Structure formats: C-alpha cells, structure tokens
Amino acid sequence: MNAEEMVQLCKRHTMYTWSSQAGVTPLPIARAEGIHFWTPDGKRYIDFNSQLMSVNVGHGHPKVREAIKRQVDELTFVFPGSATAPRARLGKLLSEIVPDPINTFFFTLGGAEANENAIRAARLYTGRHKIITRYRSYHGGTNATMQLTGDPRRWANEPGMPGIVRVMDPEPYTFSFGDDDATKTARNLEYLEEVLMYEGPQNVAAIFIESVTGTNGILPPPAGYLSGLRALCDRYGILLVTDEVMAGFGRTGKLLAFMHYDVVPDIVTMAKGLTSSYLPLGAMGVSDAIAKHFQDNVFWGGLTYNSHPMLLAAAEANIRVLLDEGMIDNAARLEPVVREEMERLTAKHPSVKGGRCIGLFGMMDLQKNSAGEPMAPYNATSPAMQALKEAFDDKGLFTFVRWGSFMCNPPLCITEAQLRQAYAIVDECLDVTDAYFEG
Ligand SMILES: Cc1ncc(COP(=O)(O)O)c(C=O)c1O
C-alpha cells in the first residue's frame, strides 16, 4: 500500500487519540529496525522517542520476534484461570528481578489497566478509599486513571471516579519549593503531611507517583524525596504505588526507576518497556503482605486477556534481551553522553534553556527570551515549536515536541555514534528556534 492510500484510509475509517480528527496528519510507517523506521516511500527516520517511550530494545529484535512466533505455534490463548508455561516463567522471572518484597504479579493489557488494578488492590487491602496523586503526572486514559492523571488530558474527562486528591509535585511548574534538593524535599513533604491532616490519613489508601515523571517533564525526584515519601506513607499506613509504565524496564539505566533511590514501593505498575511494545502488556506487582491478604480475600478484578500467553512470551524474551545484551547498562553508560550533548547545545543555542536526563530518559526545554520564558505556554504550542517539529520531520528525526519542550528517548540499543548523530540533527534544527529567540 502506498503512503497516500494508507493515510487516507486510516483517516477515513479509524480514530486517532487525543485529537480532533480533521487536524491529524498521521506519519505513514511501513517497517522498522533497531533505532530506525521507514515510510512506505523509503524515507528513514531515527526514532528518538522509541515511539511512545516504549520500544526499549529497539525495533524488530529477532529474539523477541522468534519468541512470539514460537508461542503462536505452541498456544495462543487460554482462559485466565489456567496455568501456562509463559505465565509460570514470566512470574518467576519478574519475582527474581524486581526487588523484594514484590514477588507477585497481575497481568493486564497496558499501563492504565495496571493502574486501575493498583487502585483496586490498594482499596481492598487497606479498606480506605482516597488516593493521592500529583499534578505533573499521567497515569492512563481510562476513567479512573484519567482522574489519577494531573495533566490537562484529564480536564475533558471530568468528573470521573471520586476519591482522588491531587497535590503539587516536588517540582511544580511555575514555582519552586526551594533552591536546593534538601529544601525542596523537606518543604514538599511538610506540605504533603498537611494535606494528609486535612484529608484524614485514615481515609487514604495510597499515594501514586511516577518514580521519574515522564510526559510531564522527565523529572527525577529531588534527593531524599522518595525515601521521605516512603517514611510518610509508613507513618500513616498508606501504600506507596510507583508507576513505572514509562520510566521502567531500563529507560533510566536501572530495571525500574525507583531502584535509583533505595526504596521499594508496596505496589509497582509497569507496561510499555515490559514487552518493548511488541505486544500490549501491563502488570501490577504487589508486596508479599498484599499478596498474602489476597490469599484469603477475593481480588475483585479480571480481564478476558489476563495472562495472555502470547503477551507473556513476548515479555519474557524482551526482558532477556534487555538483560543479556546489556541494554540497561547501555542506558546508564550513555547518560553522560546525553548530558554532554545537552550542555553543548545549551551553550550554543540561545533558544535552549536547558536539558535533563536520567539514563536515556531526557527532555530539552526551549525559551523565548533570556528571562527563561517557555517557547510555548503550558498546554499550548507556538509557531516556534511548530517550526521545530517540522524541522525534525524534514531531517528524519522522530520525537515528541510538547508545549515548550521536546523528548530525547531513543531505544536502549542505540550506540554512542548513533546518539551523537541524532544530537547533530537536533543541533541543526535548533537554528530554527534560535530565529524566534527575542533576546
Ligand atoms: C506513566 C504512565 N502511566 C500509565 C500510562 C498508561 O499506559 P497505557 O497507555 O499503556 O494504558 C502511561 C502512558 O503513556 C504512562 O506514561
């Protein structure tokens, strides 16, 4: 099928996400391999966002493809009440690599469903109903997870499930809790404790956080924040739930992002990099204490495709590739290269305010003047950011441009040379935003 027919039929008969349909210009994609993908006309792109920050092992990895093909021949689907070899193997593997005491997993079809089930598990386990989440967050597009979500995608989906209390992040958008990490952490935790006082901590089942905030800014927590939050939760019998859907499976240079901070949550949710998106799978991992509770109490949740053998086979093969081919270490090893490139571009281009990263999870912010005003306002775009998007597209670099920032999240199989080549393209494109810099 040629590109034009592909685009025309997709637009005529299918709906696109988060958009008014007339305004969508889908990118036609015919094939993909490693860090690249190609249009039907043969134009090659560097995938600088791993599609949806999710194709962690890179496109078309032969071992993951083979595992999926093997599973098709062996067993495609059986009901969730059965035991299968992929389910047995993946459950065991996850219990070995996810830190103790998280040893028990419930499988879903994606991140939102993993979070839905985490809400359910937290409420059933604690007997409490309120959930605390943060404004700079995204937790999924279903009814309950839209309410967990802080970012503006929530607005049109309100009102939804009750019982969600949203709080400021340690890094709010327009002001700071302090200049240094210790102050930010201490002030934010004091503020959270005051919120708990107003809400009644005995009513709060869980606090949900992205261990490293993803879409809403690629924001690692300030030093001491996660351990402080863990202690706060423990003080009031509240569960800590970390959403690792985007930050997990090697993206930050560790298997799961919370592993950087010496804490273990009570519940962890995952998806995306769990299968590198070769097939749609999410999971909720729970602590031994929560797992024990559900030995004698019903877990009131289910899905037709829970523990689907095809998806679990893909996850197992994907995790083996991540570990055996050193891709998580590669993300950690390349972090200084990303930092160096970001610093170089910040020094060179007046329109660059700065960048940040952890592993191969990064973002650069653009400014329209030397006062640091963002190149596009919160939840909006601007001619400069549109022009940047077009420049990336012209030069065959695929990434997400969001508000006044853009993402830097390549597949974890990327080499240093490929990474520098991608930043060389970014460098050329930033001349475009420099032309909009007002001084
Ligand atoms: C942190 C986070 N949580 C949850 C989700 C929802 O996952 P899914 O789209 O697989 O339902 C996403 C998706 O981008 C995410 O980034």
Short mmCIF file of C-alpha atoms and ligand atoms in Angstrom, two decimals:
data_model
loop_
_atom_site.label_atom_id
_atom_site.label_comp_id
_atom_site.label_asym_id
_atom_site.label_seq_id
_atom_site.Cartn_x
_atom_site.Cartn_y
_atom_site.Cartn_z
CA MET A 1 0.00 0.00 0.00
CA ASN A 2 1.39 3.40 -0.84
CA ALA A 3 1.69 6.18 1.73
CA GLU A 4 -1.15 8.26 0.39
CA GLU A 5 -3.67 5.39 0.41
CA MET A 6 -2.51 4.33 3.88
CA VAL A 7 -3.05 7.81 5.32
CA GLN A 8 -6.34 8.36 3.52
CA LEU A 9 -7.93 5.06 4.65
CA CYS A 10 -6.64 5.36 8.22
CA LYS A 11 -8.09 8.86 8.47
CA ARG A 12 -11.38 7.90 6.83
CA HIS A 13 -12.15 4.80 8.91
CA THR A 14 -10.20 4.96 12.17
CA MET A 15 -9.99 7.44 15.05
CA TYR A 16 -6.76 8.91 16.40
CA THR A 17 -6.04 9.57 20.07
CA TRP A 18 -6.27 12.93 21.87
CA SER A 19 -7.15 14.84 18.68
CA SER A 20 -9.85 16.45 16.64
CA GLN A 21 -9.66 14.11 13.68
CA ALA A 22 -9.51 16.67 10.88
CA GLY A 23 -6.29 18.10 12.30
CA VAL A 24 -4.42 14.77 12.39
CA THR A 25 -1.57 14.20 9.94
CA PRO A 26 -0.54 10.58 10.56
CA LEU A 27 3.01 9.58 9.77
CA PRO A 28 2.88 6.58 7.39
CA ILE A 29 5.24 3.86 8.60
CA ALA A 30 5.99 0.69 6.67
CA ARG A 31 8.83 -1.02 8.52
CA ALA A 32 11.29 -0.57 11.38
CA GLU A 33 14.57 -1.99 12.61
CA GLY A 34 16.83 -1.09 15.52
CA ILE A 35 16.68 2.68 16.11
CA HIS A 36 15.20 3.41 12.66
CA PHE A 37 11.88 3.22 10.87
CA TRP A 38 10.94 3.89 7.23
CA THR A 39 7.93 5.38 5.44
CA PRO A 40 6.44 3.43 2.50
CA ASP A 41 8.36 5.87 0.23
CA GLY A 42 11.63 4.80 1.84
CA LYS A 43 12.33 7.89 3.95
CA ARG A 44 14.33 6.85 7.01
CA TYR A 45 13.78 8.29 10.49
CA ILE A 46 15.81 7.99 13.67
CA ASP A 47 13.32 7.01 16.36
CA PHE A 48 14.34 9.49 19.07
CA ASN A 49 11.30 8.71 21.23
CA SER A 50 11.16 4.89 20.96
CA GLN A 51 7.66 5.56 19.53
CA LEU A 52 5.74 6.12 22.80
CA MET A 53 8.87 5.86 25.02
CA SER A 54 8.34 2.16 24.84
CA VAL A 55 10.31 0.28 22.16
CA ASN A 56 13.16 -0.16 24.61
CA VAL A 57 15.07 -3.00 22.89
CA GLY A 58 14.69 -1.29 19.51
CA HIS A 59 12.54 -2.30 16.58
CA GLY A 60 12.29 -5.82 15.19
CA HIS A 61 14.65 -7.58 17.58
CA PRO A 62 14.99 -11.15 16.19
CA LYS A 63 14.84 -12.84 19.61
CA VAL A 64 11.56 -11.18 20.59
CA ARG A 65 10.09 -11.85 17.14
CA GLU A 66 11.14 -15.51 17.35
CA ALA A 67 9.61 -15.93 20.82
CA ILE A 68 6.30 -14.55 19.58
CA LYS A 69 6.35 -16.85 16.55
CA ARG A 70 7.16 -19.88 18.74
CA GLN A 71 4.29 -19.05 21.05
CA VAL A 72 1.84 -18.76 18.12
CA ASP A 73 2.66 -22.34 17.18
CA GLU A 74 2.53 -23.60 20.76
CA LEU A 75 -0.51 -21.95 22.41
CA THR A 76 -2.15 -18.66 21.53
CA PHE A 77 -4.93 -18.17 24.11
CA VAL A 78 -6.37 -19.92 27.13
CA PHE A 79 -8.66 -18.60 29.86
CA PRO A 80 -7.16 -16.65 32.77
CA GLY A 81 -7.90 -19.45 35.25
CA SER A 82 -5.37 -21.74 33.59
CA ALA A 83 -1.68 -22.29 34.29
CA THR A 84 0.70 -21.96 31.33
CA ALA A 85 4.42 -22.17 30.83
CA PRO A 86 4.81 -18.48 29.78
CA ARG A 87 2.83 -17.40 32.87
CA ALA A 88 4.91 -19.62 35.15
CA ARG A 89 8.19 -18.45 33.63
CA LEU A 90 7.43 -14.72 33.49
CA GLY A 91 6.01 -14.61 37.04
CA LYS A 92 9.16 -16.30 38.34
CA LEU A 93 11.49 -14.10 36.28
CA LEU A 94 9.81 -10.88 37.45
CA SER A 95 9.94 -12.02 41.07
CA GLU A 96 13.69 -12.57 40.66
CA ILE A 97 14.49 -9.18 39.09
CA VAL A 98 12.01 -6.85 40.83
CA PRO A 99 13.27 -6.04 44.35
CA ASP A 100 11.78 -7.84 47.35
CA PRO A 101 9.19 -7.90 48.79
CA ILE A 102 7.46 -7.58 45.40
CA ASN A 103 7.04 -11.15 44.20
CA THR A 104 3.50 -11.45 42.87
CA PHE A 105 2.16 -10.06 39.57
CA PHE A 106 -1.22 -9.44 37.96
CA PHE A 107 -1.15 -9.06 34.16
CA THR A 108 -3.21 -6.58 32.16
CA LEU A 109 -3.17 -5.22 28.61
CA GLY A 110 -1.42 -1.94 29.32
CA GLY A 111 -0.44 0.72 31.81
CA ALA A 112 -3.86 2.20 32.51
CA GLU A 113 -5.31 -1.20 33.40
CA ALA A 114 -2.32 -1.91 35.63
CA ASN A 115 -3.05 1.34 37.49
CA GLU A 116 -6.80 0.59 37.62
CA ASN A 117 -5.95 -2.67 39.34
CA ALA A 118 -3.49 -0.97 41.66
CA ILE A 119 -6.29 1.37 42.82
CA ARG A 120 -8.48 -1.68 43.37
CA ALA A 121 -5.80 -3.63 45.24
CA ALA A 122 -4.91 -0.64 47.44
CA ARG A 123 -8.54 -0.01 48.37
CA LEU A 124 -9.33 -3.66 49.05
CA TYR A 125 -6.15 -4.15 51.08
CA THR A 126 -6.41 -1.02 53.24
CA GLY A 127 -10.19 -0.71 53.43
CA ARG A 128 -9.67 3.02 52.71
CA HIS A 129 -10.88 4.89 49.63
CA LYS A 130 -8.86 8.07 48.98
CA ILE A 131 -5.93 8.11 46.59
CA ILE A 132 -3.35 10.91 46.45
CA THR A 133 -1.75 11.72 43.11
CA ARG A 134 0.31 14.61 41.72
CA TYR A 135 -0.48 17.32 39.17
CA ARG A 136 2.55 16.69 36.98
CA SER A 137 1.53 13.16 36.11
CA TYR A 138 -0.06 10.90 33.54
CA HIS A 139 -1.42 7.53 34.63
CA GLY A 140 -3.63 6.41 31.74
CA GLY A 141 -6.67 7.12 29.59
CA THR A 142 -9.39 5.05 31.34
CA ASN A 143 -11.97 6.60 33.63
CA ALA A 144 -10.21 6.07 36.96
CA THR A 145 -6.68 6.65 35.63
CA MET A 146 -7.76 9.90 33.97
CA GLN A 147 -8.66 11.08 37.47
CA LEU A 148 -5.28 9.94 38.80
CA THR A 149 -3.71 11.97 36.00
CA GLY A 150 -2.76 15.54 36.75
CA ASP A 151 -2.05 16.82 33.23
CA PRO A 152 -4.65 18.61 31.06
CA ARG A 153 -5.83 15.45 29.31
CA ARG A 154 -7.89 14.97 32.48
CA TRP A 155 -9.99 18.13 32.04
CA ALA A 156 -12.39 16.88 29.35
CA ASN A 157 -12.76 13.58 31.25
CA GLU A 158 -14.04 15.16 34.45
CA PRO A 159 -15.94 14.48 36.57
CA GLY A 160 -14.89 10.88 36.97
CA MET A 161 -14.23 8.44 39.77
CA PRO A 162 -14.42 10.20 43.15
CA GLY A 163 -11.85 9.94 45.94
CA ILE A 164 -8.78 11.35 44.18
CA VAL A 165 -6.83 14.14 45.91
CA ARG A 166 -4.23 15.84 43.71
CA VAL A 167 -1.18 17.51 45.19
CA MET A 168 1.79 19.56 43.99
CA ASP A 169 4.92 17.76 42.86
CA PRO A 170 8.29 18.43 44.45
CA GLU A 171 8.90 20.31 41.16
CA PRO A 172 5.76 22.35 40.38
CA TYR A 173 5.57 24.12 37.02
CA THR A 174 5.92 27.78 37.90
CA PHE A 175 7.41 27.98 41.38
CA SER A 176 9.84 26.02 43.48
CA PHE A 177 9.62 24.60 46.99
CA GLY A 178 13.27 25.65 47.33
CA ASP A 179 16.56 26.13 45.51
CA ASP A 180 18.35 23.02 46.69
CA ASP A 181 17.17 19.42 46.84
CA ALA A 182 17.17 19.20 50.62
CA THR A 183 14.88 22.23 50.97
CA LYS A 184 12.57 21.15 48.12
CA THR A 185 12.21 17.70 49.62
CA ALA A 186 11.65 18.88 53.19
CA ARG A 187 9.09 21.55 52.20
CA ASN A 188 7.17 19.27 49.85
CA LEU A 189 6.98 16.53 52.48
CA GLU A 190 5.76 19.01 55.11
CA TYR A 191 3.14 20.21 52.65
CA LEU A 192 2.05 16.61 51.96
CA GLU A 193 1.72 15.89 55.64
CA GLU A 194 -0.52 18.94 55.99
CA VAL A 195 -2.67 17.70 53.09
CA LEU A 196 -2.95 14.35 54.88
CA MET A 197 -4.11 16.13 58.01
CA TYR A 198 -6.91 17.85 56.06
CA GLU A 199 -7.94 14.65 54.24
CA GLY A 200 -7.70 12.38 57.28
CA PRO A 201 -4.82 9.96 56.78
CA GLN A 202 -7.04 7.10 57.98
CA ASN A 203 -9.04 7.60 54.76
CA VAL A 204 -6.06 7.45 52.40
CA ALA A 205 -5.34 4.09 50.74
CA ALA A 206 -2.36 5.05 48.60
CA ILE A 207 -0.11 7.70 47.14
CA PHE A 208 0.54 7.17 43.41
CA ILE A 209 3.66 8.64 41.83
CA GLU A 210 5.67 8.21 38.66
CA SER A 211 9.09 7.36 40.15
CA VAL A 212 10.57 9.63 37.48
CA THR A 213 7.87 11.84 35.97
CA GLY A 214 7.58 11.08 32.25
CA THR A 215 5.45 13.05 29.81
CA ASN A 216 5.06 15.96 32.19
CA GLY A 217 8.74 16.88 32.17
CA ILE A 218 11.15 13.93 32.62
CA LEU A 219 11.64 14.92 36.24
CA PRO A 220 13.73 12.76 38.54
CA PRO A 221 12.74 13.40 42.16
CA PRO A 222 14.96 15.64 44.30
CA ALA A 223 17.39 13.81 46.61
CA GLY A 224 15.69 12.30 49.63
CA TYR A 225 12.17 12.70 48.25
CA LEU A 226 11.32 9.05 47.65
CA SER A 227 12.68 7.83 50.97
CA GLY A 228 10.87 10.70 52.73
CA LEU A 229 7.65 9.78 50.96
CA ARG A 230 8.14 6.12 51.89
CA ALA A 231 8.53 7.11 55.55
CA LEU A 232 5.46 9.37 55.39
CA CYS A 233 3.39 6.52 53.92
CA ASP A 234 4.63 4.11 56.58
CA ARG A 235 3.80 6.59 59.35
CA TYR A 236 0.13 6.60 58.32
CA GLY A 237 -0.32 3.06 56.95
CA ILE A 238 -0.66 4.41 53.40
CA LEU A 239 0.54 2.33 50.43
CA LEU A 240 3.20 3.75 48.10
CA VAL A 241 2.44 2.93 44.47
CA THR A 242 5.09 3.71 41.87
CA ASP A 243 4.02 3.89 38.24
CA GLU A 244 6.96 2.60 36.18
CA VAL A 245 4.99 2.38 32.94
CA MET A 246 7.25 4.86 31.16
CA ALA A 247 10.34 5.00 33.40
CA GLY A 248 10.69 1.24 33.83
CA PHE A 249 12.50 -1.55 32.01
CA GLY A 250 15.87 0.06 31.62
CA ARG A 251 14.89 3.52 30.42
CA THR A 252 16.64 5.26 33.33
CA GLY A 253 19.65 2.94 33.46
CA LYS A 254 18.15 0.60 36.06
CA LEU A 255 15.47 -2.05 35.60
CA LEU A 256 12.95 0.14 37.45
CA ALA A 257 13.43 3.82 38.23
CA PHE A 258 12.69 3.53 41.95
CA MET A 259 15.82 1.35 42.21
CA HIS A 260 17.91 4.55 41.97
CA TYR A 261 16.50 5.80 45.26
CA ASP A 262 16.86 2.97 47.74
CA VAL A 263 13.15 2.50 48.36
CA VAL A 264 10.69 -0.23 47.44
CA PRO A 265 7.01 0.60 46.91
CA ASP A 266 4.13 -1.58 48.07
CA ILE A 267 2.77 -1.80 44.54
CA VAL A 268 4.55 -1.18 41.23
CA THR A 269 2.84 -0.84 37.87
CA MET A 270 4.50 -1.42 34.51
CA ALA A 271 3.76 -1.72 30.77
CA LYS A 272 5.46 -0.23 27.65
CA GLY A 273 9.07 -1.45 28.04
CA LEU A 274 7.84 -4.69 29.65
CA THR A 275 7.40 -6.03 26.10
CA SER A 276 9.10 -3.10 24.34
CA SER A 277 5.54 -2.70 22.96
CA TYR A 278 5.94 -5.69 20.64
CA LEU A 279 2.62 -6.81 22.13
CA PRO A 280 0.35 -4.93 24.57
CA LEU A 281 1.02 -5.95 28.16
CA GLY A 282 0.86 -4.28 31.56
CA ALA A 283 1.44 -5.64 35.04
CA MET A 284 0.87 -4.79 38.66
CA GLY A 285 3.43 -6.18 41.11
CA VAL A 286 2.43 -6.36 44.79
CA SER A 287 4.35 -6.86 48.02
CA ASP A 288 4.23 -10.15 49.90
CA ALA A 289 1.96 -8.56 52.53
CA ILE A 290 -0.60 -7.55 49.90
CA ALA A 291 -0.28 -10.90 48.12
CA LYS A 292 -0.92 -12.64 51.44
CA HIS A 293 -4.07 -10.56 52.00
CA PHE A 294 -5.48 -11.83 48.70
CA GLN A 295 -4.84 -15.44 49.69
CA ASP A 296 -7.95 -15.28 51.88
CA ASN A 297 -9.74 -12.27 50.43
CA VAL A 298 -11.14 -12.07 46.90
CA PHE A 299 -9.26 -9.97 44.39
CA TRP A 300 -12.25 -8.41 42.64
CA GLY A 301 -10.64 -7.89 39.25
CA GLY A 302 -10.46 -9.72 35.94
CA LEU A 303 -9.86 -9.40 32.22
CA THR A 304 -10.52 -11.80 29.32
CA TYR A 305 -6.90 -11.35 28.27
CA ASN A 306 -5.31 -11.55 31.73
CA SER A 307 -2.02 -13.51 31.45
CA HIS A 308 -2.43 -13.98 27.68
CA PRO A 309 0.32 -16.46 26.70
CA MET A 310 1.40 -14.54 23.58
CA LEU A 311 1.97 -11.33 25.54
CA LEU A 312 3.82 -13.06 28.35
CA ALA A 313 6.10 -14.89 25.91
CA ALA A 314 6.96 -11.54 24.32
CA ALA A 315 7.70 -10.02 27.74
CA GLU A 316 9.97 -12.86 28.78
CA ALA A 317 12.00 -12.68 25.57
CA ASN A 318 12.14 -8.87 25.78
CA ILE A 319 13.43 -8.91 29.37
CA ARG A 320 16.07 -11.50 28.47
CA VAL A 321 17.27 -9.26 25.62
CA LEU A 322 17.39 -6.21 27.90
CA LEU A 323 19.48 -8.13 30.44
CA ASP A 324 21.60 -10.39 28.22
CA GLU A 325 22.53 -7.69 25.72
CA GLY A 326 23.41 -5.16 28.41
CA MET A 327 20.86 -2.60 27.24
CA ILE A 328 20.04 -1.33 30.73
CA ASP A 329 23.76 -0.79 31.33
CA ASN A 330 23.97 0.89 27.92
CA ALA A 331 21.34 3.42 29.02
CA ALA A 332 23.39 4.17 32.15
CA ARG A 333 26.66 4.31 30.18
CA LEU A 334 25.26 6.78 27.64
CA GLU A 335 23.77 9.16 30.23
CA PRO A 336 26.98 11.26 30.39
CA VAL A 337 27.00 11.48 26.58
CA VAL A 338 23.43 12.81 26.62
CA ARG A 339 24.36 15.31 29.35
CA GLU A 340 27.40 16.45 27.38
CA GLU A 341 25.34 16.93 24.22
CA MET A 342 22.63 18.81 26.14
CA GLU A 343 25.20 21.11 27.72
CA ARG A 344 26.85 21.72 24.34
CA LEU A 345 23.50 22.63 22.74
CA THR A 346 22.53 24.85 25.68
CA ALA A 347 25.81 26.77 25.38
CA LYS A 348 25.46 27.10 21.61
CA HIS A 349 21.77 27.95 21.11
CA PRO A 350 20.19 30.94 22.84
CA SER A 351 16.73 29.39 22.45
CA VAL A 352 17.74 26.38 24.58
CA LYS A 353 17.01 26.88 28.26
CA GLY A 354 18.50 23.54 29.29
CA GLY A 355 18.02 19.82 29.37
CA ARG A 356 17.92 16.96 31.83
CA CYS A 357 18.13 13.21 31.69
CA ILE A 358 18.45 10.05 33.68
CA GLY A 359 19.75 7.16 31.60
CA LEU A 360 18.22 7.54 28.15
CA PHE A 361 15.17 9.38 29.51
CA GLY A 362 15.62 13.03 28.59
CA MET A 363 13.99 16.31 27.70
CA MET A 364 15.17 19.72 26.49
CA ASP A 365 13.33 22.97 27.26
CA LEU A 366 13.25 25.95 24.92
CA GLN A 367 12.97 29.59 25.93
CA LYS A 368 11.79 32.62 24.01
CA ASN A 369 13.85 35.18 25.93
CA SER A 370 16.75 35.42 28.33
CA ALA A 371 14.28 35.63 31.23
CA GLY A 372 13.64 31.94 30.54
CA GLU A 373 10.01 32.28 29.47
CA PRO A 374 8.99 28.98 27.78
CA MET A 375 8.92 28.96 23.96
CA ALA A 376 5.27 27.84 24.26
CA PRO A 377 2.92 28.29 27.23
CA TYR A 378 1.64 25.45 29.45
CA ASN A 379 -0.67 23.16 27.45
CA ALA A 380 -0.16 25.10 24.20
CA THR A 381 2.08 25.31 21.18
CA SER A 382 3.64 28.25 19.32
CA PRO A 383 4.92 28.99 15.80
CA ALA A 384 8.47 28.34 17.01
CA MET A 385 7.62 24.89 18.38
CA GLN A 386 5.64 24.05 15.23
CA ALA A 387 8.64 25.06 13.15
CA LEU A 388 10.90 22.86 15.28
CA LYS A 389 8.57 19.93 14.78
CA GLU A 390 8.68 20.44 11.02
CA ALA A 391 12.47 20.72 11.06
CA PHE A 392 12.79 17.40 12.95
CA ASP A 393 10.44 15.81 10.42
CA ASP A 394 12.31 17.25 7.41
CA LYS A 395 15.61 15.91 8.72
CA GLY A 396 14.25 12.46 9.59
CA LEU A 397 14.31 12.69 13.39
CA PHE A 398 11.15 11.41 15.07
CA THR A 399 10.38 12.72 18.53
CA PHE A 400 7.60 14.32 20.57
CA VAL A 401 7.52 18.09 20.75
CA ARG A 402 5.34 19.01 23.70
CA TRP A 403 4.49 22.59 24.70
CA GLY A 404 7.89 24.34 25.01
CA SER A 405 9.98 21.15 25.22
CA PHE A 406 10.98 18.08 23.23
CA MET A 407 11.74 14.49 24.18
CA CYS A 408 15.06 12.63 23.90
CA ASN A 409 14.21 8.96 24.47
CA PRO A 410 15.90 6.70 21.90
CA PRO A 411 15.78 2.89 22.05
CA LEU A 412 18.24 1.50 24.60
CA CYS A 413 20.16 -0.38 21.89
CA ILE A 414 21.46 2.92 20.47
CA THR A 415 25.24 3.25 20.09
CA GLU A 416 27.24 6.30 21.12
CA ALA A 417 27.90 7.14 17.45
CA GLN A 418 24.18 6.94 16.63
CA LEU A 419 23.34 9.06 19.67
CA ARG A 420 25.81 11.77 18.62
CA GLN A 421 24.41 11.63 15.10
CA ALA A 422 20.89 12.21 16.48
CA TYR A 423 22.09 15.19 18.53
CA ALA A 424 23.85 16.57 15.43
CA ILE A 425 20.42 16.65 13.74
CA VAL A 426 18.91 18.27 16.86
CA ASP A 427 21.71 20.85 16.70
CA GLU A 428 20.82 21.82 13.10
CA CYS A 429 17.11 22.02 13.94
CA LEU A 430 17.68 24.33 16.90
CA ASP A 431 18.83 27.05 14.49
CA VAL A 432 15.13 27.26 13.65
CA THR A 433 14.07 28.08 17.23
CA ASP A 434 17.01 30.48 17.65
CA ALA A 435 15.37 32.61 14.94
CA TYR A 436 12.37 33.05 17.29
CA PHE A 437 14.51 33.96 20.34
CA GLU A 438 13.60 37.50 21.39
CA GLY A 439 16.76 38.25 23.32
C1 LIG B 1 3.49 6.90 33.49
C2 LIG B 1 2.39 6.29 32.68
N1 LIG B 1 1.46 5.58 33.30
C3 LIG B 1 0.45 4.99 32.61
C4 LIG B 1 0.35 5.12 31.25
C5 LIG B 1 -0.79 4.46 30.51
O1 LIG B 1 -0.36 3.34 29.83
P1 LIG B 1 -1.22 2.74 28.62
O2 LIG B 1 -1.29 3.79 27.57
O3 LIG B 1 -0.47 1.51 28.24
O4 LIG B 1 -2.57 2.41 29.17
C6 LIG B 1 1.32 5.85 30.56
C7 LIG B 1 1.23 6.00 29.09
O5 LIG B 1 1.88 6.82 28.49
C8 LIG B 1 2.36 6.46 31.29
O6 LIG B 1 3.31 7.18 30.69
#
